[in-house]
Each structure stands twice: as structure tokens, then as C-alpha cells.
mmCIF file of C-alpha atoms and ligand atoms in Angstrom:
data_model
loop_
_atom_site.group_PDB
_atom_site.id
_atom_site.type_symbol
_atom_site.label_atom_id
_atom_site.label_comp_id
_atom_site.label_asym_id
_atom_site.label_seq_id
_atom_site.Cartn_x
_atom_site.Cartn_y
_atom_site.Cartn_z
ATOM 1 C CA MET A 1 22.745 50.026 -8.600
ATOM 2 C CA PRO A 2 23.754 50.019 -4.639
ATOM 3 C CA VAL A 3 27.189 51.282 -3.645
ATOM 4 C CA SER A 4 29.887 48.585 -4.346
ATOM 5 C CA LEU A 5 30.518 46.774 -1.096
ATOM 6 C CA CYS A 6 34.235 45.476 -2.995
ATOM 7 C CA GLY A 7 37.940 46.809 -1.397
ATOM 8 C CA THR A 8 40.193 46.019 1.847
ATOM 9 C CA TRP A 9 38.536 46.813 6.001
ATOM 10 C CA ASP A 10 39.894 46.088 8.747
ATOM 11 C CA MET A 11 37.465 45.398 11.440
ATOM 12 C CA VAL A 12 37.178 48.874 14.336
ATOM 13 C CA SER A 13 33.907 47.608 16.149
ATOM 14 C CA ASN A 14 32.356 43.812 16.936
ATOM 15 C CA VAL A 15 29.635 43.647 19.098
ATOM 16 C CA ASN A 16 27.826 40.602 20.694
ATOM 17 C CA PHE A 17 30.161 38.539 18.800
ATOM 18 C CA GLU A 18 30.624 35.601 22.098
ATOM 19 C CA GLU A 19 26.883 35.232 22.026
ATOM 20 C CA PHE A 20 26.709 35.431 18.601
ATOM 21 C CA MET A 21 29.218 32.305 18.540
ATOM 22 C CA ILE A 22 27.891 30.718 21.817
ATOM 23 C CA ALA A 23 24.687 30.470 19.810
ATOM 24 C CA LEU A 24 26.509 28.806 16.400
ATOM 25 C CA GLY A 25 28.036 25.694 19.618
ATOM 26 C CA ILE A 26 31.941 27.350 19.409
ATOM 27 C CA GLY A 27 33.487 26.225 22.439
ATOM 28 C CA LEU A 28 34.521 28.409 25.059
ATOM 29 C CA TYR A 29 39.160 28.200 24.014
ATOM 30 C CA THR A 30 38.691 28.937 20.373
ATOM 31 C CA ARG A 31 36.159 31.832 21.447
ATOM 32 C CA LYS A 32 38.514 33.578 23.549
ATOM 33 C CA ILE A 33 41.185 33.420 20.864
ATOM 34 C CA ALA A 34 38.606 34.821 18.353
ATOM 35 C CA LEU A 35 37.140 37.560 20.171
ATOM 36 C CA LYS A 36 40.810 39.085 20.913
ATOM 37 C CA LEU A 37 41.092 38.692 16.621
ATOM 38 C CA LYS A 38 40.487 42.030 14.342
ATOM 39 C CA LEU A 39 39.398 40.617 11.567
ATOM 40 C CA ARG A 40 40.157 42.409 7.493
ATOM 41 C CA LYS A 41 37.214 41.599 5.369
ATOM 42 C CA VAL A 42 38.656 41.528 1.451
ATOM 43 C CA ILE A 43 35.337 42.148 -0.704
ATOM 44 C CA GLU A 44 36.519 41.105 -4.573
ATOM 45 C CA GLN A 45 33.139 41.504 -7.161
ATOM 46 C CA VAL A 46 34.312 39.896 -11.027
ATOM 47 C CA GLY A 47 31.161 40.106 -13.381
ATOM 48 C CA ASP A 48 28.390 38.817 -11.385
ATOM 49 C CA ARG A 49 30.568 36.547 -8.884
ATOM 50 C CA TYR A 50 31.447 37.891 -5.269
ATOM 51 C CA VAL A 51 34.319 36.490 -3.517
ATOM 52 C CA VAL A 52 34.401 37.993 0.512
ATOM 53 C CA LYS A 53 37.850 36.796 2.184
ATOM 54 C CA THR A 54 37.851 37.086 6.003
ATOM 55 C CA ILE A 55 40.978 37.017 7.486
ATOM 56 C CA SER A 56 43.276 37.347 10.636
ATOM 57 C CA THR A 57 46.157 35.797 12.069
ATOM 58 C CA PHE A 58 44.057 32.621 13.193
ATOM 59 C CA ARG A 59 42.277 31.521 10.232
ATOM 60 C CA ASN A 60 40.672 32.374 6.978
ATOM 61 C CA TYR A 61 37.690 32.016 5.966
ATOM 62 C CA THR A 62 37.033 32.813 2.263
ATOM 63 C CA PHE A 63 33.562 32.105 0.150
ATOM 64 C CA SER A 64 32.273 32.955 -3.484
ATOM 65 C CA PHE A 65 28.709 33.608 -4.700
ATOM 66 C CA ARG A 66 26.457 34.935 -7.605
ATOM 67 C CA VAL A 67 23.870 37.261 -6.663
ATOM 68 C CA ASN A 68 20.101 35.224 -6.159
ATOM 69 C CA GLU A 69 21.778 31.629 -6.786
ATOM 70 C CA GLU A 70 21.379 28.994 -3.760
ATOM 71 C CA PHE A 71 25.174 27.786 -3.287
ATOM 72 C CA GLN A 72 26.521 25.011 -0.805
ATOM 73 C CA GLU A 73 28.235 26.495 1.591
ATOM 74 C CA PHE A 74 31.085 24.372 4.035
ATOM 75 C CA THR A 75 32.176 27.033 6.555
ATOM 76 C CA LYS A 76 35.809 25.607 7.187
ATOM 77 C CA GLY A 77 37.295 26.836 10.370
ATOM 78 C CA LEU A 78 34.172 28.462 11.453
ATOM 79 C CA ASP A 79 31.532 25.872 13.113
ATOM 80 C CA ASP A 80 32.128 23.661 9.975
ATOM 81 C CA ARG A 81 28.457 23.222 9.108
ATOM 82 C CA HIS A 82 27.043 22.245 5.864
ATOM 83 C CA CYS A 83 24.047 25.550 5.035
ATOM 84 C CA LYS A 84 22.383 26.234 1.491
ATOM 85 C CA SER A 85 23.137 29.853 1.405
ATOM 86 C CA LEU A 86 21.306 32.071 -0.679
ATOM 87 C CA VAL A 87 22.665 36.310 -1.200
ATOM 88 C CA ASP A 88 20.215 38.928 -2.658
ATOM 89 C CA TRP A 89 20.142 42.945 -2.273
ATOM 90 C CA GLU A 90 17.774 43.654 0.278
ATOM 91 C CA GLY A 91 17.434 47.891 -0.853
ATOM 92 C CA ASN A 92 21.172 49.179 -0.284
ATOM 93 C CA LYS A 93 22.093 45.535 1.768
ATOM 94 C CA LEU A 94 23.563 42.575 0.577
ATOM 95 C CA MET A 95 21.677 39.659 2.545
ATOM 96 C CA CYS A 96 22.545 35.689 3.144
ATOM 97 C CA ILE A 97 19.920 33.797 4.429
ATOM 98 C CA GLN A 98 22.136 30.673 5.467
ATOM 99 C CA LYS A 99 19.385 27.165 5.446
ATOM 100 C CA GLY A 100 20.730 24.410 7.739
ATOM 101 C CA GLU A 101 20.409 22.984 11.308
ATOM 102 C CA LYS A 102 21.084 26.399 13.000
ATOM 103 C CA LYS A 103 17.465 28.345 12.408
ATOM 104 C CA ASN A 104 17.576 32.269 11.019
ATOM 105 C CA ARG A 105 20.918 31.838 10.274
ATOM 106 C CA GLY A 106 22.339 34.601 8.158
ATOM 107 C CA TRP A 107 23.912 37.945 7.589
ATOM 108 C CA ARG A 108 23.916 41.546 6.073
ATOM 109 C CA HIS A 109 26.377 43.796 4.997
ATOM 110 C CA TRP A 110 25.635 47.675 3.697
ATOM 111 C CA ILE A 111 27.731 51.278 3.624
ATOM 112 C CA GLU A 112 26.808 53.989 5.751
ATOM 113 C CA ASP A 113 28.761 56.727 6.760
ATOM 114 C CA ASP A 114 32.028 55.099 4.044
ATOM 115 C CA LYS A 115 32.535 52.128 6.814
ATOM 116 C CA LEU A 116 31.422 48.778 5.802
ATOM 117 C CA HIS A 117 28.457 46.955 7.854
ATOM 118 C CA LEU A 118 27.830 43.478 8.571
ATOM 119 C CA GLU A 119 24.757 42.708 10.810
ATOM 120 C CA LEU A 120 25.608 38.223 12.142
ATOM 121 C CA HIS A 121 22.352 36.676 13.016
ATOM 122 C CA CYS A 122 22.206 33.350 14.511
ATOM 123 C CA GLU A 123 19.159 31.798 16.583
ATOM 124 C CA ASP A 124 17.930 34.958 18.575
ATOM 125 C CA GLN A 125 21.682 36.726 18.317
ATOM 126 C CA ILE A 126 22.778 39.213 16.893
ATOM 127 C CA CYS A 127 26.567 40.566 16.325
ATOM 128 C CA LYS A 128 27.143 43.452 14.529
ATOM 129 C CA GLN A 129 30.653 44.165 13.038
ATOM 130 C CA VAL A 130 32.081 47.486 11.496
ATOM 131 C CA PHE A 131 35.421 48.421 9.494
ATOM 132 C CA LYS A 132 36.975 50.822 8.115
ATOM 133 C CA ARG A 133 38.335 51.099 4.986
ATOM 134 C CA VAL A 134 42.036 50.074 4.262
ATOM 135 C CA ILE A 135 43.857 52.461 1.902
HETATM 136 C C1 ECB B 1 37.598 33.854 9.781
HETATM 137 C C2 ECB B 1 37.983 34.317 10.642
HETATM 138 C C3 ECB B 1 37.757 33.832 11.828
HETATM 139 C C4 ECB B 1 36.988 33.865 13.087
HETATM 140 C C5 ECB B 1 37.391 33.280 14.428
HETATM 141 C C6 ECB B 1 37.939 31.210 14.239
HETATM 142 C C7 ECB B 1 36.375 30.824 14.935
HETATM 143 C C8 ECB B 1 35.561 31.508 15.176
HETATM 144 C C9 ECB B 1 34.292 30.402 14.587
HETATM 145 C C10 ECB B 1 33.329 30.797 14.680
HETATM 146 C C11 ECB B 1 32.550 32.209 14.469
HETATM 147 C C12 ECB B 1 31.852 32.433 13.704
HETATM 148 C C13 ECB B 1 31.981 32.983 12.481
HETATM 149 C C14 ECB B 1 33.069 33.804 12.087
HETATM 150 C C15 ECB B 1 32.696 35.859 12.137
HETATM 151 C C16 ECB B 1 33.097 36.390 10.978
HETATM 152 C C17 ECB B 1 34.141 35.364 10.084
HETATM 153 C C18 ECB B 1 32.847 35.292 8.654
HETATM 154 C C19 ECB B 1 31.784 36.378 9.087
HETATM 155 C C20 ECB B 1 30.888 35.521 7.620
HETATM 156 O O1 ECB B 1 30.590 34.174 7.668
HETATM 157 O O2 ECB B 1 31.323 36.915 6.757
HETATM 158 C C21 ECB B 1 30.142 36.819 5.848
HETATM 159 C C22 ECB B 1 30.185 37.954 5.341
HETATM 160 O O3 ECB B 1 30.930 38.861 5.462
HETATM 161 C C23 ECB B 1 30.578 35.835 5.270
HETATM 162 O O4 ECB B 1 30.860 34.599 5.909
#
């Protein structure tokens, strides 16, 4: 069993977020606000169902899934697109493929050095976020 991602996590770094948002077609004004945010990630698991909340002073985004069960995702408040999303374990990494209008879209979450890592990718851009546990 991979190590649990559950808990409350606060962002400590966010690399290439602007280029990632440009790849998603996010406008300049929203990008400038988004770039200043310190995101909080809350990951909960009940049975085989995960709930992932991304929280900020500007917008929140919550979604929920079962591992290896495709679901319809609407990225409300982000780029407002519909995707067919599938989350699965890839070794110790929880990975998601988001099929839709944008090519090569998805993310990976894993724990490394007691930190929560997130790699978000879209087209040719990769955004790397790291979160520390909130005690
Ligand atoms: C809820 C956070 C608000 C972020 C800024 C708002 C608007 C910017 C619009 C689009 C930017 C695209 C993504 C924002 C980056 C991170 C937030 C959620 C990323 C995400 O989807 O994380 C995964 C894995 O934790 C869950 O979807």
C-alpha cells in the first residue's frame, strides 16, 4: 500500500504555474491573482473514495473520485472545462489523466521527504507544487 496522501497541506513552492495557466488559456488578470495565492490542499479518504479540496482566499476547487473509475470532471472556477478523468496508482504516485479539449492534461501526487508533491501538466507545460503538512 502506498503511503497515505491524506491530511491538510500548505503550499511551500509553486514552479511554472504561470506557463501552466497560459497553457490552460487563463486570462492575464486571473493569472496575476492566482500567482499570489498560497494554496491549501485537503485530502480525505473514506473507503475507496477520495475527496481532494484545493482552498485559497480567491477560489476553492473540490472534486472526488474512486481509484481506477473514470468520472466526469468539471474544472469549475479553474478553466471551466469538462474532462473524462481517471485516477490510478503508478507505483507510489497517484496519477490522473484528464481527457478533454486540452492535450496531455493531468497530474501526479506523491509524498517525498514528508512533503506532498504535485505535478500538474497541460500540453508542453509542467507546474510543480510542494506542500508541507499542517499539524
Ligand atoms: C482552487 C485554486 C484556485 C487557483 C487559481 C484560480 C484560477 C486559476 C485558474 C486555473 C488554474 C489551473 C489550476 C489551478 C491550480 C491548482 C488548483 C487545483 C489543481 C488541481 O486540479 O489539483 C488536483 C490535484 O490536487 C486536483 O484537481
